[in-house]
Amino acid sequence: MDPLLNFENQTAIITGAASGFGRALAIALNQRACQLVLSDIDESGLEQTRKLLTSPEKCKTLIVNVASEEGAETMVKKALDAFGSLTIAVNNAGVAHKQAAIHDLSGEIFDNQFDINVKGVAFGMKHQIRAMLQQGSGHILNVSSMAGIGGAPKGGAYSAAKHAVVGLTRTAAVEYGRYNVRCNAICPFFSPTDILEKGGMGSEENKAKLGIGSPMKRISKIEEIVNVMLLTLSPGNTYMNGQTIAVDGGVSAW
Ligand SMILES: NC(=O)c1ccc[n+]([C@@H]2O[C@H](COP(=O)([O-])OP(=O)(O)OC[C@H]3O[C@@H](n4cnc5c(N)ncnc54)[C@H](O)[C@@H]3O)[C@@H](O)[C@H]2O)c1
């Protein structure tokens, strides 16, 4: 296997692994020999992910709500107990909200967005960083969004939460770079995962409409995002730190 894509003896935590990007990344890393600790709140989806792995014996699954700090700590403990180290952490679990302009957003929507999309990432980072500092190395990849580096009409609370993820990422990069603990964020444009369905944007007509916003005139395929996650996590990528990686068909170039 090409050493740039050989994850042998590496251990990765992935949150939100029952579906979408998290599932596809778990499969891609496991195919390349990575040991995994996968979590989600969706038990049957998580089990389905495990069934799709090439080497399921290299995988532990946990039901974790990322909004709870205890869950974040448990995941790190599981990685250390089962595999002896934590090389990679991908804080991927996230939720969208029903489309609403800022003047229609409720406190409930903001709470949900910040509990899951911000505290979920922050609690994860807190415990992952502690373990990585002890080891003397580690790489965290947070999943933000194009809504984390630009405005998202009718997605104001989501956009605010995903901007917060970028803030956490950049701060961690500056705080821990000297300890060889790095943190980057990926910022995808739309991709046809369940999150689009749940946000009421999943129809073929709507996906075509969303694609018009990209210079490439289409939304991405799931693997087009996950391949960039994989390349970012490559053992050969050892100096990238604090970056927001837009995978957007050129939207940010407008
Ligand atoms: N698909 C897109 O268009 C798109 C674009 C930009 C960013 N993102 C981000 O990508 C990440 C992954 O989303 P996806 O597109 O694969 O969607 P998805 O809905 O397929 O996957 C999200 C996963 O997170 C899990 N999850 C939700 N709340 C949780 C909680 N409280 N605790 C633990 N797990 C929880 C869900 O059960 C699901 O398995 C999210 O952070 C999302 O905001 C997605």
Short mmCIF file of N, CA, C and O and ligand atoms in Angstrom, two decimals, residues 15-23 39-43 45-46 63-68 91-96 112-113 115-117 120-121 142-147 158 162 186-198 201 210 219-220 222 225 229, ligand 1:
data_model
loop_
_atom_site.label_atom_id
_atom_site.label_comp_id
_atom_site.label_asym_id
_atom_site.label_seq_id
_atom_site.Cartn_x
_atom_site.Cartn_y
_atom_site.Cartn_z
N THR A 15 -17.09 10.57 14.91
CA THR A 15 -18.46 10.74 15.42
C THR A 15 -19.42 10.86 14.24
O THR A 15 -19.02 11.24 13.13
N GLY A 16 -20.68 10.51 14.48
CA GLY A 16 -21.67 10.58 13.39
C GLY A 16 -21.36 9.57 12.29
O GLY A 16 -21.49 9.87 11.11
N ALA A 17 -20.98 8.35 12.70
CA ALA A 17 -20.51 7.35 11.73
C ALA A 17 -21.62 6.43 11.23
O ALA A 17 -21.34 5.46 10.52
N ALA A 18 -22.87 6.71 11.59
CA ALA A 18 -23.96 5.82 11.18
C ALA A 18 -24.47 6.13 9.78
O ALA A 18 -25.34 5.43 9.27
N SER A 19 -23.94 7.17 9.17
CA SER A 19 -24.50 7.60 7.89
C SER A 19 -23.55 8.56 7.18
O SER A 19 -22.50 8.91 7.74
N GLY A 20 -23.86 8.93 5.97
CA GLY A 20 -23.20 10.02 5.24
C GLY A 20 -21.68 9.98 5.23
O GLY A 20 -21.07 8.94 5.01
N PHE A 21 -21.07 11.14 5.45
CA PHE A 21 -19.61 11.26 5.39
C PHE A 21 -18.94 10.34 6.43
O PHE A 21 -17.90 9.74 6.14
N GLY A 22 -19.50 10.29 7.65
CA GLY A 22 -18.88 9.51 8.72
C GLY A 22 -18.78 8.04 8.34
O GLY A 22 -17.74 7.41 8.52
N ARG A 23 -19.87 7.51 7.79
CA ARG A 23 -19.85 6.09 7.37
C ARG A 23 -18.84 5.89 6.24
O ARG A 23 -18.03 4.96 6.29
N SER A 39 -18.88 6.28 16.58
CA SER A 39 -20.03 6.55 17.46
C SER A 39 -21.14 7.25 16.70
O SER A 39 -20.92 7.84 15.63
N ASP A 40 -22.32 7.17 17.27
CA ASP A 40 -23.50 7.85 16.73
C ASP A 40 -24.63 7.66 17.75
O ASP A 40 -24.50 6.88 18.69
N ILE A 41 -25.74 8.37 17.53
CA ILE A 41 -26.94 8.09 18.35
C ILE A 41 -27.84 7.07 17.65
O ILE A 41 -28.76 6.56 18.24
N ASP A 42 -27.52 6.78 16.38
CA ASP A 42 -28.36 5.87 15.58
C ASP A 42 -27.73 4.47 15.63
O ASP A 42 -26.80 4.16 14.87
N GLU A 43 -28.28 3.61 16.51
CA GLU A 43 -27.67 2.31 16.76
C GLU A 43 -27.70 1.42 15.52
O GLU A 43 -26.71 0.77 15.17
N GLY A 45 -28.00 2.26 12.36
CA GLY A 45 -27.13 2.81 11.30
C GLY A 45 -25.67 2.50 11.58
O GLY A 45 -24.90 2.17 10.67
N LEU A 46 -25.29 2.56 12.85
CA LEU A 46 -23.91 2.29 13.24
C LEU A 46 -23.57 0.81 12.98
O LEU A 46 -22.48 0.48 12.49
N ILE A 63 -22.60 3.97 21.32
CA ILE A 63 -23.72 4.90 21.18
C ILE A 63 -23.39 6.13 22.03
O ILE A 63 -23.27 6.02 23.25
N VAL A 64 -23.21 7.24 21.36
CA VAL A 64 -22.81 8.47 22.06
C VAL A 64 -23.57 9.65 21.47
O VAL A 64 -23.60 9.84 20.26
N ASN A 65 -24.16 10.43 22.37
CA ASN A 65 -24.71 11.72 21.96
C ASN A 65 -23.60 12.74 22.15
O ASN A 65 -23.17 12.99 23.29
N VAL A 66 -23.12 13.33 21.07
CA VAL A 66 -21.95 14.22 21.19
C VAL A 66 -22.22 15.45 22.04
O VAL A 66 -21.28 16.12 22.50
N ALA A 67 -23.49 15.76 22.26
CA ALA A 67 -23.83 16.92 23.09
C ALA A 67 -23.49 16.69 24.56
O ALA A 67 -23.50 17.62 25.36
N SER A 68 -23.17 15.42 24.91
CA SER A 68 -22.81 15.13 26.30
C SER A 68 -21.30 14.97 26.43
O SER A 68 -20.67 14.22 25.68
N ASN A 91 -14.38 14.97 14.19
CA ASN A 91 -15.62 15.43 14.83
C ASN A 91 -16.59 15.81 13.73
O ASN A 91 -16.59 16.94 13.23
N ASN A 92 -17.39 14.80 13.35
CA ASN A 92 -18.20 14.89 12.14
C ASN A 92 -19.70 14.97 12.41
O ASN A 92 -20.44 15.54 11.60
N ALA A 93 -20.16 14.46 13.56
CA ALA A 93 -21.61 14.44 13.83
C ALA A 93 -22.17 15.85 13.74
O ALA A 93 -21.55 16.80 14.24
N GLY A 94 -23.32 15.99 13.10
CA GLY A 94 -23.90 17.33 13.00
C GLY A 94 -25.33 17.26 12.52
O GLY A 94 -25.78 16.24 11.98
N VAL A 95 -26.03 18.34 12.76
CA VAL A 95 -27.44 18.43 12.33
C VAL A 95 -27.69 19.79 11.67
O VAL A 95 -27.08 20.80 12.04
N ALA A 96 -28.62 19.78 10.72
CA ALA A 96 -29.08 21.03 10.12
C ALA A 96 -30.38 21.42 10.84
O ALA A 96 -30.85 20.69 11.70
N ASN A 112 -30.27 23.69 19.98
CA ASN A 112 -30.00 22.40 19.35
C ASN A 112 -28.72 22.48 18.50
O ASN A 112 -27.85 21.60 18.56
N GLN A 113 -28.60 23.55 17.72
CA GLN A 113 -27.42 23.73 16.87
C GLN A 113 -26.14 23.84 17.70
O GLN A 113 -25.14 23.21 17.39
N ASP A 115 -25.71 22.93 20.92
CA ASP A 115 -25.45 21.72 21.73
C ASP A 115 -24.73 20.66 20.89
O ASP A 115 -23.76 20.05 21.34
N ILE A 116 -25.24 20.43 19.68
CA ILE A 116 -24.69 19.32 18.88
C ILE A 116 -23.50 19.79 18.03
O ILE A 116 -22.41 19.20 18.08
N ASN A 117 -23.69 20.85 17.26
CA ASN A 117 -22.67 21.24 16.27
C ASN A 117 -21.48 21.98 16.89
O ASN A 117 -20.39 21.97 16.31
N GLY A 120 -20.70 19.67 20.79
CA GLY A 120 -20.33 18.31 20.36
C GLY A 120 -18.88 18.26 19.88
O GLY A 120 -18.15 17.31 20.20
N VAL A 121 -18.48 19.27 19.13
CA VAL A 121 -17.10 19.34 18.63
C VAL A 121 -16.15 19.74 19.77
O VAL A 121 -15.09 19.15 19.96
N ASN A 142 -12.11 18.61 12.10
CA ASN A 142 -13.49 18.98 12.41
C ASN A 142 -14.27 19.17 11.12
O ASN A 142 -13.73 19.71 10.14
N VAL A 143 -15.53 18.75 11.13
CA VAL A 143 -16.35 18.93 9.93
C VAL A 143 -17.19 20.19 10.12
O VAL A 143 -18.14 20.20 10.90
N SER A 144 -16.76 21.25 9.43
CA SER A 144 -17.54 22.49 9.42
C SER A 144 -18.38 22.45 8.16
O SER A 144 -19.03 21.44 7.86
N SER A 145 -18.37 23.50 7.38
CA SER A 145 -19.24 23.59 6.20
C SER A 145 -18.87 24.86 5.45
O SER A 145 -18.23 25.76 6.03
N MET A 146 -19.32 24.98 4.22
CA MET A 146 -19.20 26.28 3.55
C MET A 146 -20.00 27.31 4.33
O MET A 146 -19.69 28.50 4.27
N ALA A 147 -21.02 26.82 5.07
CA ALA A 147 -21.80 27.72 5.94
C ALA A 147 -20.97 28.18 7.14
O ALA A 147 -21.42 29.03 7.90
N TYR A 158 -27.35 27.36 11.88
CA TYR A 158 -26.36 26.37 11.40
C TYR A 158 -25.08 27.10 11.02
O TYR A 158 -23.98 26.67 11.40
N LYS A 162 -21.44 26.53 12.63
CA LYS A 162 -20.31 26.04 11.83
C LYS A 162 -19.17 27.06 11.81
O LYS A 162 -18.01 26.68 11.69
N ILE A 186 -12.73 20.75 7.61
CA ILE A 186 -13.16 20.62 6.22
C ILE A 186 -14.50 21.35 6.08
O ILE A 186 -15.34 21.29 6.99
N CYS A 187 -14.66 22.05 4.97
CA CYS A 187 -15.86 22.87 4.75
C CYS A 187 -16.51 22.46 3.43
O CYS A 187 -16.23 23.06 2.38
N PRO A 188 -17.37 21.44 3.48
CA PRO A 188 -17.99 21.00 2.22
C PRO A 188 -19.15 21.89 1.80
O PRO A 188 -19.83 22.49 2.64
N PHE A 189 -19.35 21.97 0.49
CA PHE A 189 -20.60 22.50 -0.07
C PHE A 189 -21.59 21.33 -0.03
O PHE A 189 -21.29 20.26 0.49
N PHE A 190 -22.78 21.50 -0.54
CA PHE A 190 -23.82 20.47 -0.42
C PHE A 190 -23.40 19.12 -1.00
O PHE A 190 -22.75 19.04 -2.03
N SER A 191 -23.85 18.06 -0.32
CA SER A 191 -23.60 16.68 -0.74
C SER A 191 -24.83 15.85 -0.37
O SER A 191 -25.47 16.13 0.66
N PRO A 192 -25.17 14.85 -1.16
CA PRO A 192 -26.46 14.16 -0.97
C PRO A 192 -26.50 13.13 0.16
O PRO A 192 -26.73 11.95 -0.05
N THR A 193 -26.26 13.56 1.38
CA THR A 193 -26.38 12.69 2.55
C THR A 193 -27.76 12.91 3.18
O THR A 193 -28.52 13.78 2.75
N ASP A 194 -28.00 12.18 4.28
CA ASP A 194 -29.31 12.29 4.95
C ASP A 194 -29.60 13.69 5.48
O ASP A 194 -30.75 14.05 5.68
N ILE A 195 -28.55 14.45 5.76
CA ILE A 195 -28.75 15.77 6.36
C ILE A 195 -29.60 16.66 5.42
O ILE A 195 -30.38 17.48 5.87
N LEU A 196 -29.44 16.45 4.12
CA LEU A 196 -30.25 17.23 3.17
C LEU A 196 -31.71 16.83 3.29
O LEU A 196 -32.60 17.67 3.28
N GLU A 197 -31.96 15.51 3.40
CA GLU A 197 -33.34 15.01 3.56
C GLU A 197 -33.95 15.62 4.82
O GLU A 197 -35.05 16.16 4.80
N LYS A 198 -33.18 15.51 5.94
CA LYS A 198 -33.71 15.97 7.23
C LYS A 198 -33.96 17.48 7.22
O LYS A 198 -34.85 17.97 7.90
N MET A 201 -34.35 19.39 2.11
CA MET A 201 -33.75 19.87 0.86
C MET A 201 -33.33 18.71 -0.05
O MET A 201 -32.50 18.87 -0.94
N LEU A 210 -29.63 23.54 -5.85
CA LEU A 210 -28.47 23.85 -4.99
C LEU A 210 -27.18 23.84 -5.82
O LEU A 210 -26.28 24.65 -5.59
N ILE A 219 -23.98 19.71 -7.14
CA ILE A 219 -23.49 19.47 -5.79
C ILE A 219 -22.46 18.34 -5.87
O ILE A 219 -22.31 17.70 -6.92
N SER A 220 -21.76 18.07 -4.76
CA SER A 220 -20.71 17.03 -4.80
C SER A 220 -21.31 15.65 -4.66
O SER A 220 -22.45 15.49 -4.21
N ILE A 222 -20.79 12.15 -2.44
CA ILE A 222 -20.29 11.94 -1.07
C ILE A 222 -18.78 11.62 -1.10
O ILE A 222 -18.00 12.16 -0.32
N ILE A 225 -16.15 14.40 -1.17
CA ILE A 225 -15.83 15.05 0.12
C ILE A 225 -14.94 14.11 0.94
O ILE A 225 -13.91 14.52 1.49
N MET A 229 -11.18 14.25 2.87
CA MET A 229 -10.94 13.96 4.30
C MET A 229 -9.78 12.96 4.42
O MET A 229 -8.86 13.14 5.23
N1 LIG B 1 -24.11 16.84 3.41
C1 LIG B 1 -23.87 18.13 3.27
O1 LIG B 1 -24.37 18.80 2.35
C2 LIG B 1 -22.96 18.81 4.25
C3 LIG B 1 -22.35 20.01 3.86
C4 LIG B 1 -21.51 20.65 4.76
C5 LIG B 1 -21.25 20.10 5.99
N2 LIG B 1 -21.86 18.93 6.35
C6 LIG B 1 -21.55 18.39 7.68
O2 LIG B 1 -21.08 17.06 7.54
C7 LIG B 1 -21.27 16.37 8.79
C8 LIG B 1 -21.83 14.99 8.51
O3 LIG B 1 -23.13 15.12 7.99
P1 LIG B 1 -23.67 14.25 6.78
O4 LIG B 1 -23.81 15.17 5.63
O5 LIG B 1 -22.88 13.00 6.62
O6 LIG B 1 -25.16 13.97 7.27
P2 LIG B 1 -25.83 12.66 7.92
O7 LIG B 1 -27.13 13.14 8.45
O8 LIG B 1 -25.83 11.58 6.91
O9 LIG B 1 -24.83 12.27 9.10
C9 LIG B 1 -24.83 12.92 10.35
C10 LIG B 1 -24.69 11.85 11.42
O10 LIG B 1 -24.60 12.53 12.68
C11 LIG B 1 -25.39 11.79 13.61
N3 LIG B 1 -25.80 12.65 14.73
C12 LIG B 1 -26.72 13.65 14.72
N4 LIG B 1 -26.85 14.18 15.94
C13 LIG B 1 -26.00 13.49 16.75
C14 LIG B 1 -25.66 13.55 18.14
N5 LIG B 1 -26.27 14.44 18.96
N6 LIG B 1 -24.72 12.71 18.62
C15 LIG B 1 -24.13 11.82 17.82
N7 LIG B 1 -24.42 11.68 16.51
C16 LIG B 1 -25.33 12.52 15.98
C17 LIG B 1 -26.59 11.32 12.79
O11 LIG B 1 -27.28 10.26 13.43
C18 LIG B 1 -25.92 10.93 11.49
O12 LIG B 1 -25.52 9.58 11.47
C19 LIG B 1 -22.19 17.27 9.62
O13 LIG B 1 -21.41 17.93 10.59
C20 LIG B 1 -22.73 18.26 8.61
O14 LIG B 1 -23.10 19.48 9.20
C21 LIG B 1 -22.69 18.28 5.50
#
